[in-house]
PDB file of C-alpha atoms in Angstrom:
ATOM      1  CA  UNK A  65      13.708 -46.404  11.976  1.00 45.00           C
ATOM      2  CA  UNK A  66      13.457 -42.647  10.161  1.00 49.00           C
ATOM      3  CA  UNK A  67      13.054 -39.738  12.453  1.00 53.00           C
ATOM      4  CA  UNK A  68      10.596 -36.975  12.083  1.00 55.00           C
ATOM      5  CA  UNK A  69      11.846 -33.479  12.690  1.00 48.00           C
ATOM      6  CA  UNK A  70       9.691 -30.710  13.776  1.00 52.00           C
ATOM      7  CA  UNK A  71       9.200 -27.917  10.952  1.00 52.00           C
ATOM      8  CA  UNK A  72      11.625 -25.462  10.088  1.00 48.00           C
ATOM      9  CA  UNK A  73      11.685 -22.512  12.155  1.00 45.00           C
ATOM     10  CA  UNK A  74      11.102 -18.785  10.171  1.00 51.00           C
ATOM     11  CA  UNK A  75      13.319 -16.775  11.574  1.00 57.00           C
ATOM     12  CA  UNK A  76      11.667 -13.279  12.519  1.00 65.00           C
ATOM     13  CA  UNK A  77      12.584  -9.921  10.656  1.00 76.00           C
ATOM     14  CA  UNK A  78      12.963  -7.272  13.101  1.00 81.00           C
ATOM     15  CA  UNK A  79      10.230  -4.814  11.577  1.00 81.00           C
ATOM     16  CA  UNK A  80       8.144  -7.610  12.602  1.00 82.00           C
ATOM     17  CA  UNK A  81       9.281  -8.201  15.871  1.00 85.00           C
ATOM     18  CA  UNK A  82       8.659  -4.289  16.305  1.00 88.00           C
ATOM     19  CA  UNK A  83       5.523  -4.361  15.125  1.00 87.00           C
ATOM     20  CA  UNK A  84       4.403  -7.171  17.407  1.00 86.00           C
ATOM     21  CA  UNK A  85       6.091  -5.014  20.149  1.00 88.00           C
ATOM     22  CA  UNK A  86       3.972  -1.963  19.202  1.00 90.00           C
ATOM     23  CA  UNK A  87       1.073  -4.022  19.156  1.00 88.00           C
ATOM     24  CA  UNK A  88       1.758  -5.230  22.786  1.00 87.00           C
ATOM     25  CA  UNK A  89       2.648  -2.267  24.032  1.00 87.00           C
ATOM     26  CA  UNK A  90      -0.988  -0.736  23.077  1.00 87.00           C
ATOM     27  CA  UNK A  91      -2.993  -3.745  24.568  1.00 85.00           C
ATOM     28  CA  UNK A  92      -0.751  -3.684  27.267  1.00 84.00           C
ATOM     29  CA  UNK A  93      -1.575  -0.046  28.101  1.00 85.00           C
ATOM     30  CA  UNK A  94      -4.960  -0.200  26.975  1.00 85.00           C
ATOM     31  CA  UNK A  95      -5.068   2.307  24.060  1.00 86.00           C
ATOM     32  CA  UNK A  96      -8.767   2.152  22.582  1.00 86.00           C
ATOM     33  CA  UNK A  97      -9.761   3.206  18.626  1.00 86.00           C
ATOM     34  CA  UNK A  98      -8.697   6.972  17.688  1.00 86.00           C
ATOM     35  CA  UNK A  99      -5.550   7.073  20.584  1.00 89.00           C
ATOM     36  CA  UNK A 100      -2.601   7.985  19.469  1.00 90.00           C
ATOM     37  CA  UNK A 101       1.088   6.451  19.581  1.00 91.00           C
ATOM     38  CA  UNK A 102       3.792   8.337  20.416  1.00 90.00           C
ATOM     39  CA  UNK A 103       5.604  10.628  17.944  1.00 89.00           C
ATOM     40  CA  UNK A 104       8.099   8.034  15.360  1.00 87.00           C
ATOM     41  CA  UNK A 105      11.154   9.681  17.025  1.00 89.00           C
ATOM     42  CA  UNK A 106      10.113   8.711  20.463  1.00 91.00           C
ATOM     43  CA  UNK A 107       8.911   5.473  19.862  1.00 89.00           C
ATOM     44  CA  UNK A 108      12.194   4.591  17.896  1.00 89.00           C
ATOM     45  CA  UNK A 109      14.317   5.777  20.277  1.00 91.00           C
ATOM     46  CA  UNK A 110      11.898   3.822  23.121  1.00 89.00           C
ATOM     47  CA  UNK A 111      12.368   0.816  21.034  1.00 88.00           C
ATOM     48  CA  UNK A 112      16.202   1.120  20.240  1.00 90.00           C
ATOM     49  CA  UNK A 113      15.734   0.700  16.447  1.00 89.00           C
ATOM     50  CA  UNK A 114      16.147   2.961  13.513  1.00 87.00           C
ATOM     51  CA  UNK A 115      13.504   5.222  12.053  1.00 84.00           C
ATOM     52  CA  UNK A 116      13.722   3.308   8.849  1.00 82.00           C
ATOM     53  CA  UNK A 117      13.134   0.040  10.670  1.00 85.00           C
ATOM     54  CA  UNK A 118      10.027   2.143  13.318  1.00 87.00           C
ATOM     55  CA  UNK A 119       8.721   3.117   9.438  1.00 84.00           C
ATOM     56  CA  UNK A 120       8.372  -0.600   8.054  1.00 82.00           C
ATOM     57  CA  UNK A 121       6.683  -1.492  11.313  1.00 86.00           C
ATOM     58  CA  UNK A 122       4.302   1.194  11.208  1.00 88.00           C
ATOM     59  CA  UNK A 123       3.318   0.568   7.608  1.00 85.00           C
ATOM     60  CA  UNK A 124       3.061  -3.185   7.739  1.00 85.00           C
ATOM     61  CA  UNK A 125       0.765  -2.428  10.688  1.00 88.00           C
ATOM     62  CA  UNK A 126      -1.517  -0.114   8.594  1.00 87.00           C
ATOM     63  CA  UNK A 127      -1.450  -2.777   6.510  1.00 83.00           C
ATOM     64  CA  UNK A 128      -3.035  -5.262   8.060  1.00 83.00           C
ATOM     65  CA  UNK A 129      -5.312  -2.427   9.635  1.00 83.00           C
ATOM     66  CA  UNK A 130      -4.360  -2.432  13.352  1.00 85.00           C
ATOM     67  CA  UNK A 131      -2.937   1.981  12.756  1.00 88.00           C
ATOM     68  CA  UNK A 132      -3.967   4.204  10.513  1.00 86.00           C
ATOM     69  CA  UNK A 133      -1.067   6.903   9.834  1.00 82.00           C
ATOM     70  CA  UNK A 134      -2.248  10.268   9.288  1.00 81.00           C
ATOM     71  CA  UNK A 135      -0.424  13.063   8.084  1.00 75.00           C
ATOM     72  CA  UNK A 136      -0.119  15.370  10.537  1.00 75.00           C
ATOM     73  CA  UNK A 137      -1.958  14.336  13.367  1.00 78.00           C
ATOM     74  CA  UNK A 138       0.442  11.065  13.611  1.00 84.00           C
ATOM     75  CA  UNK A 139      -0.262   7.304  14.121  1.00 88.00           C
ATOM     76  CA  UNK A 140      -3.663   6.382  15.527  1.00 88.00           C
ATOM     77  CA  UNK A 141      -5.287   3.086  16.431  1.00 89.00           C
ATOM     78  CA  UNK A 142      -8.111   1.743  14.946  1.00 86.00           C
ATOM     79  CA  UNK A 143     -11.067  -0.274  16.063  1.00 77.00           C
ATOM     80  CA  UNK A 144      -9.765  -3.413  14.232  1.00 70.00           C
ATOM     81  CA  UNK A 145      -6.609  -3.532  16.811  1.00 66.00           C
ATOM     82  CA  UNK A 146      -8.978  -4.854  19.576  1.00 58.00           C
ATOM     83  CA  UNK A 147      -9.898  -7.938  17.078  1.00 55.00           C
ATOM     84  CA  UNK A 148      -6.183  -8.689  16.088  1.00 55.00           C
ATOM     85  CA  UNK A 149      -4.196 -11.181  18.043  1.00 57.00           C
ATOM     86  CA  UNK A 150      -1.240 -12.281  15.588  1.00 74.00           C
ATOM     87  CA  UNK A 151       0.129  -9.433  14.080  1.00 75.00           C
ATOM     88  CA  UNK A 152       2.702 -11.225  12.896  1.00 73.00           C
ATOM     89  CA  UNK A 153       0.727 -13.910  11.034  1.00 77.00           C
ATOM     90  CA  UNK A 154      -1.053 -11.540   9.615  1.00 78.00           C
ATOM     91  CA  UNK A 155       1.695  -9.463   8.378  1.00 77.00           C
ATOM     92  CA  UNK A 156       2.787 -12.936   6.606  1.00 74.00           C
ATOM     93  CA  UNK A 157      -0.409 -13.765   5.334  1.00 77.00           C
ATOM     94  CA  UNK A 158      -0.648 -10.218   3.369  1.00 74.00           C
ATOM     95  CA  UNK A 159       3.218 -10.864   2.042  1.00 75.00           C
ATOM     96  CA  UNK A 160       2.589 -14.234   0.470  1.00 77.00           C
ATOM     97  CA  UNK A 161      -1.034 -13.307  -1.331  1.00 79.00           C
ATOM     98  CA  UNK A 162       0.949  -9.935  -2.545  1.00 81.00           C
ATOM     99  CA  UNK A 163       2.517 -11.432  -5.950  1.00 83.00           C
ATOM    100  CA  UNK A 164      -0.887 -12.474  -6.792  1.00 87.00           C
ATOM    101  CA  UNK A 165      -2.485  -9.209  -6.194  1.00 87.00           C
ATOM    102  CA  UNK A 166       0.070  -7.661  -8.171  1.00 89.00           C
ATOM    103  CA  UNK A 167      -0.268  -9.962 -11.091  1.00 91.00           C
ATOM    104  CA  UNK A 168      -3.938  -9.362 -11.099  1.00 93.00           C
ATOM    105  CA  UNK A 169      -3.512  -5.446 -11.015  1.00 93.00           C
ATOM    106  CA  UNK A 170      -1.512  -5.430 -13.803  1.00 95.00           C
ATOM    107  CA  UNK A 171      -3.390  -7.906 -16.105  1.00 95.00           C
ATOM    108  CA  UNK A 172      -6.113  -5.554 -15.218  1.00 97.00           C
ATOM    109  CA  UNK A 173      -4.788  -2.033 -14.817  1.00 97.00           C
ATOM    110  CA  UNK A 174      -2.427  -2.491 -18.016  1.00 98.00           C
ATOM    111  CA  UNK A 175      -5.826  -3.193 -20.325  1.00 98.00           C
ATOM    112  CA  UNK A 176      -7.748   0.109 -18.596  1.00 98.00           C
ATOM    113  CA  UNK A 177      -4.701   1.886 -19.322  1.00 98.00           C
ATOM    114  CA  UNK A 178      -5.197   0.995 -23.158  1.00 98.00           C
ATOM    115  CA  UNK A 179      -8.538   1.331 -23.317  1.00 98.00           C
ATOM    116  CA  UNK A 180      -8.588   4.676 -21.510  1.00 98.00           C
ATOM    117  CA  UNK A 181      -6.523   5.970 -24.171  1.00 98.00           C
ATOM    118  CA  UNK A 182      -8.642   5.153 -26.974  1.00 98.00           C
ATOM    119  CA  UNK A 183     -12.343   5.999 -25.294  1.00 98.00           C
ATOM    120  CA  UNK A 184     -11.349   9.195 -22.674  1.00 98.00           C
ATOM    121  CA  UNK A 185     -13.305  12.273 -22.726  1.00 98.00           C
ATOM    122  CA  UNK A 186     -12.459  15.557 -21.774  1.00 98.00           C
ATOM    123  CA  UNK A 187     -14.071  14.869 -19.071  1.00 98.00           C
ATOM    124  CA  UNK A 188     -12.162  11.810 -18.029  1.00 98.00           C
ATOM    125  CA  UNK A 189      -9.098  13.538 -18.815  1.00 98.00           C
ATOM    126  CA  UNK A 190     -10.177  16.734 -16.244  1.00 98.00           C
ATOM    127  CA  UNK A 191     -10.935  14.367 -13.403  1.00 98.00           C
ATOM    128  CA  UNK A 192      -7.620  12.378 -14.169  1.00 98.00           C
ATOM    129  CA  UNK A 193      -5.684  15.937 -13.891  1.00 98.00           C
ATOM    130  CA  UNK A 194      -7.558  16.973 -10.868  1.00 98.00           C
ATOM    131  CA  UNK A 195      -6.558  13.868  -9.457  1.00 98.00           C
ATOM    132  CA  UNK A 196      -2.604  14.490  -9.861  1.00 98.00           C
ATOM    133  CA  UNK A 197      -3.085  17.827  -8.384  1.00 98.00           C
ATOM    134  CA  UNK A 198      -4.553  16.665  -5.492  1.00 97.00           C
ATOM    135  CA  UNK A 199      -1.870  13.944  -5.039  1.00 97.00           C
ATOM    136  CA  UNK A 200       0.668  16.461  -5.793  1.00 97.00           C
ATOM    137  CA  UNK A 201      -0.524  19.179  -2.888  1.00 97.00           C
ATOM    138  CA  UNK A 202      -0.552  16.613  -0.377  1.00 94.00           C
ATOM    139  CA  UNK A 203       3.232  14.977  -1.454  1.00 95.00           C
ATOM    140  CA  UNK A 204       4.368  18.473  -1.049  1.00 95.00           C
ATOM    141  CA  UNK A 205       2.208  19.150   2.113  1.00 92.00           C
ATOM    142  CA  UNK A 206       4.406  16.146   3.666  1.00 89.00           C
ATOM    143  CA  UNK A 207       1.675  13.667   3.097  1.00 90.00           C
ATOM    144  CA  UNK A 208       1.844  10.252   0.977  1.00 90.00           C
ATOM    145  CA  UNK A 209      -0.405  10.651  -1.400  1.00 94.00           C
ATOM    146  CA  UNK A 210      -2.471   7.606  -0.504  1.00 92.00           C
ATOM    147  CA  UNK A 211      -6.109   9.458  -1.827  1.00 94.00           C
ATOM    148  CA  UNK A 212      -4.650  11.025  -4.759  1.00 96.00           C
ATOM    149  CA  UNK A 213      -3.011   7.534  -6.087  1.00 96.00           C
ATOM    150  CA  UNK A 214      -6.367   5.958  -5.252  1.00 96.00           C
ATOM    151  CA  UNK A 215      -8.489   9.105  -7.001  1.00 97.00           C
ATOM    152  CA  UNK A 216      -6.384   8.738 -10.420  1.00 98.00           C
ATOM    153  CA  UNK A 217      -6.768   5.081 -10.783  1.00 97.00           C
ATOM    154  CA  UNK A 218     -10.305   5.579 -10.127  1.00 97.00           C
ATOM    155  CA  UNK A 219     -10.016   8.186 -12.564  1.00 98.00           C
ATOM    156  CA  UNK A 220      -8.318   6.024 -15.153  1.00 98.00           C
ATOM    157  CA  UNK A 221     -10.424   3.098 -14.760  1.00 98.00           C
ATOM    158  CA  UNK A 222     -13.313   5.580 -15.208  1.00 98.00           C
ATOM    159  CA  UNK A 223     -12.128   7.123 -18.673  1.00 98.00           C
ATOM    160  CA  UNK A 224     -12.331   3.240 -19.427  1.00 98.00           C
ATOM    161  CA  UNK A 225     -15.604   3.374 -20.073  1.00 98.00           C
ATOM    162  CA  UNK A 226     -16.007  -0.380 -18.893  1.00 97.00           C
ATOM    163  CA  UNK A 227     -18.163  -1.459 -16.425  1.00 96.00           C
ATOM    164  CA  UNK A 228     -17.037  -4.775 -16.337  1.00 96.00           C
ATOM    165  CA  UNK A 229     -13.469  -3.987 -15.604  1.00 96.00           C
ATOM    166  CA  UNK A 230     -14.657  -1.139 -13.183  1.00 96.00           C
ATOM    167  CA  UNK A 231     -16.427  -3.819 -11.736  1.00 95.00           C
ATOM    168  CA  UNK A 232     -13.563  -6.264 -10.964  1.00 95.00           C
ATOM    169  CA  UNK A 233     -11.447  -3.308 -10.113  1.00 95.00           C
ATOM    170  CA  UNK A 234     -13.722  -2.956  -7.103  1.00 92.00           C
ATOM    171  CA  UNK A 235     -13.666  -6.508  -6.319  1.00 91.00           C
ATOM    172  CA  UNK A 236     -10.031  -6.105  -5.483  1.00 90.00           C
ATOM    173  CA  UNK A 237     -10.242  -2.758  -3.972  1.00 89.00           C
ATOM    174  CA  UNK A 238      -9.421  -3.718  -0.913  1.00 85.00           C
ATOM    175  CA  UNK A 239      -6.009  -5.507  -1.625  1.00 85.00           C
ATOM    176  CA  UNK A 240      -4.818  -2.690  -4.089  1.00 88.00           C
ATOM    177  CA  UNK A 241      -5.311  -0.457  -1.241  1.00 85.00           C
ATOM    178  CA  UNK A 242      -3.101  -2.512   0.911  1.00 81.00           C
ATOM    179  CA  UNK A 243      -0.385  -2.310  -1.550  1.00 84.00           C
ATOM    180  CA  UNK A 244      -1.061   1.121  -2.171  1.00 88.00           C
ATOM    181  CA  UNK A 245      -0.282   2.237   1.609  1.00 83.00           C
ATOM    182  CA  UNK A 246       2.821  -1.011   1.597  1.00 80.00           C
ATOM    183  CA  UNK A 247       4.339   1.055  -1.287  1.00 86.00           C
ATOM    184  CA  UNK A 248       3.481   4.512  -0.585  1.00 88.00           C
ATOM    185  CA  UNK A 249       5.257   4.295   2.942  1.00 83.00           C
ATOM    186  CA  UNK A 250       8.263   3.866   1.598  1.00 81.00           C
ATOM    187  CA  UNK A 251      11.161   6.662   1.323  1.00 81.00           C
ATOM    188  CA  UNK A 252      10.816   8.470  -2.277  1.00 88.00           C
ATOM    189  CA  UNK A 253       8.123   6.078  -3.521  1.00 91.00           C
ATOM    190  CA  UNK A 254       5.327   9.198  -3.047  1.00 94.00           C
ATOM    191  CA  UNK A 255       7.371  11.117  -5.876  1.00 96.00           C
ATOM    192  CA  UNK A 256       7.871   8.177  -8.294  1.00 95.00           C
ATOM    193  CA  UNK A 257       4.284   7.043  -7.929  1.00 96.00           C
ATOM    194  CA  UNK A 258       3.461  10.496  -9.352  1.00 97.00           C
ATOM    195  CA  UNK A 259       5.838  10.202 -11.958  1.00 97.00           C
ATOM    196  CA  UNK A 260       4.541   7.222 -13.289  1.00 97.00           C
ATOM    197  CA  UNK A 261       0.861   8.473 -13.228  1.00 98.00           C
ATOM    198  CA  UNK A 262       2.019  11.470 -15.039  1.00 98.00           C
ATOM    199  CA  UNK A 263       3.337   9.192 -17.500  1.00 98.00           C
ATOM    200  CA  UNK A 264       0.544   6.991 -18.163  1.00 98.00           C
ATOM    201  CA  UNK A 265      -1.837  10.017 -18.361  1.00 98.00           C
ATOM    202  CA  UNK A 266       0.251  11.538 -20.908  1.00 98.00           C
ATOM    203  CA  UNK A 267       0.182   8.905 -22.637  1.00 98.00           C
ATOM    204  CA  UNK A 268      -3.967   8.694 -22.362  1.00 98.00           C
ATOM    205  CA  UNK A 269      -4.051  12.051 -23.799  1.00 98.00           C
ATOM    206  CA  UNK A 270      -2.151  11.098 -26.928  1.00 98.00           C
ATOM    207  CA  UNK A 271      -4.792   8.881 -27.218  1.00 98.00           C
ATOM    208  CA  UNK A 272      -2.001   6.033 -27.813  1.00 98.00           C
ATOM    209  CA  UNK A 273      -3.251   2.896 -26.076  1.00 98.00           C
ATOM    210  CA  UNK A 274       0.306   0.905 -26.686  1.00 98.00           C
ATOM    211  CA  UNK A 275       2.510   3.543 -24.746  1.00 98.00           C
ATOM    212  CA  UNK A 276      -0.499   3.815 -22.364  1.00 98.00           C
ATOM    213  CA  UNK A 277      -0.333   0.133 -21.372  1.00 98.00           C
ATOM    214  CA  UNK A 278       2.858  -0.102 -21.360  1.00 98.00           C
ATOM    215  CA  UNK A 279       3.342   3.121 -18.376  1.00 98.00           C
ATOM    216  CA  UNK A 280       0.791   1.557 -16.503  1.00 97.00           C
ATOM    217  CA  UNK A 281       2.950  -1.952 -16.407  1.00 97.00           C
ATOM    218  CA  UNK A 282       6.084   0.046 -15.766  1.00 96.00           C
ATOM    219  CA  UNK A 283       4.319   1.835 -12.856  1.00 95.00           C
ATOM    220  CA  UNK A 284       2.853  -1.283 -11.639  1.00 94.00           C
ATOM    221  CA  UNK A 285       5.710  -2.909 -11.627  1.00 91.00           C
ATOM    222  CA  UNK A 286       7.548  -0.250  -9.709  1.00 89.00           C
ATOM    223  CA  UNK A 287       4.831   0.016  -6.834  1.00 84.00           C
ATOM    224  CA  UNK A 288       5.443  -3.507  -5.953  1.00 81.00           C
ATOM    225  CA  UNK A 289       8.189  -3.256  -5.442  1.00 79.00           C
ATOM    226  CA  UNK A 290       7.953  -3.693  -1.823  1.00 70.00           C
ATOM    227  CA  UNK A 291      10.564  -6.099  -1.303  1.00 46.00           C
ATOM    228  CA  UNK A 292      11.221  -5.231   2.524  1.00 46.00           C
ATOM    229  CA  UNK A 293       7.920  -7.220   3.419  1.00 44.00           C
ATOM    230  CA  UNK A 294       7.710  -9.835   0.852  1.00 45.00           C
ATOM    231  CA  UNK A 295      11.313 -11.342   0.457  1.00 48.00           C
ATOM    232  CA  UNK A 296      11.974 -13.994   2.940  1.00 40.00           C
ATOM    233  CA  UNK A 297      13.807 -13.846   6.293  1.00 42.00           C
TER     234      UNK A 297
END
């Protein structure tokens, strides 16, 4: 007679098992949308885990939109919180559609890159400046970046001049932003992001659409890497 076992168990990373822990503790106290959690070093130290380990907990729950970190005024709740019960199955849901996301951003970002390079204005190429300013001020105000990233892709995608790809760009808006705040959380990654936008917008001023596409890949490539939430437990 053959026996039937019960499914594998996944064992439970422990960013995870803080942020379901977070997540209790603000139904459990009854924080509404705009409260605030306590400062990182607090809640760390209320937790007994690292800051590093606080940090991936924080960000996977931005992820999934249950906080929204904000540079200097902390880590506030949102509205969605109230609606989210599984914060760890949704945390695992966002890890296993992220190689897809990422293959679709590049197929997509890689051929903007190119054909930024070859149809930009001087116009396109002000906004895409203005854009790394802006995301440069707020790295070096303490902040992530998060808006600048998003305002030179926009920018990018823009100096395009295709509304077909702008259009499909949007489409996916909403998972390239989750990836954009997974990656931009991380230690360092602000400062490399803007390196690699530097690099692709030099290359969109040399009007070279090769070396264009190719420092969009490389920078793709480098924001996904994110392997603290996707590689398995």
């Amino acid at each position: 007679m053959s026996e039937s076992f019960p499914p594998r168990l996944l064992r439970t990373r422990l960013y995870e098992q803080v942020a379901g822990q977070i997540s209790s503790w603000i139904s459990d106290n009854g924080l509404a949308a705009g409260d605030k959690l306590p400062p990182e070093r607090e809640l760390a130290q209320r937790l007994g885990v690292s800051r590093a380990t606080l940090s991936q907990a924080l960000v996977a729950l931005e992820v999934v939109g249950v906080v929204e970190v904000r540079h200097g005024d902390g880590t506030v709740v949102t509205a969605r919180h109230q609606q989210s019960t599984r914060i760890v199955e949704a945390i695992r849901r966002h890890a296993d559609r992220l190689p897809e996301v990422i293959e679709t951003r590049d197929a997509l970002e890689t051929k903007i890159a190119a054909l930024a390079a070859a149809r930009r204005t001087d116009d396109d190429l002000a906004r895409i400046d203005d854009a790394l300013a802006f995301m440069e001020a707020d790295i070096e105000a303490g902040g992530r970046g998060v808006e600048g990233d998003e305002r030179f892709h926009g920018a990018v995608t823009a100096a395009s001049h295709s509304l077909l790809l702008a259009r499909l760009m949007d489409e996916i808006g909403d998972l390239v932003k989750e990836t954009r705040l997974e990656s931009l959380g991380q230690p360092g990654r602000p400062q490399d992001s803007l390196a690699g936008h530097r690099a692709i917008a030099e290359a969109i001023r040399a009007g070279d659409p090769d070396a264009a596409a190719a420092a969009m890949h490389a920078h793709v490539e480098m924001v996904s890497d994110v392997a603290l939430l996707r590689e398995a437990p």
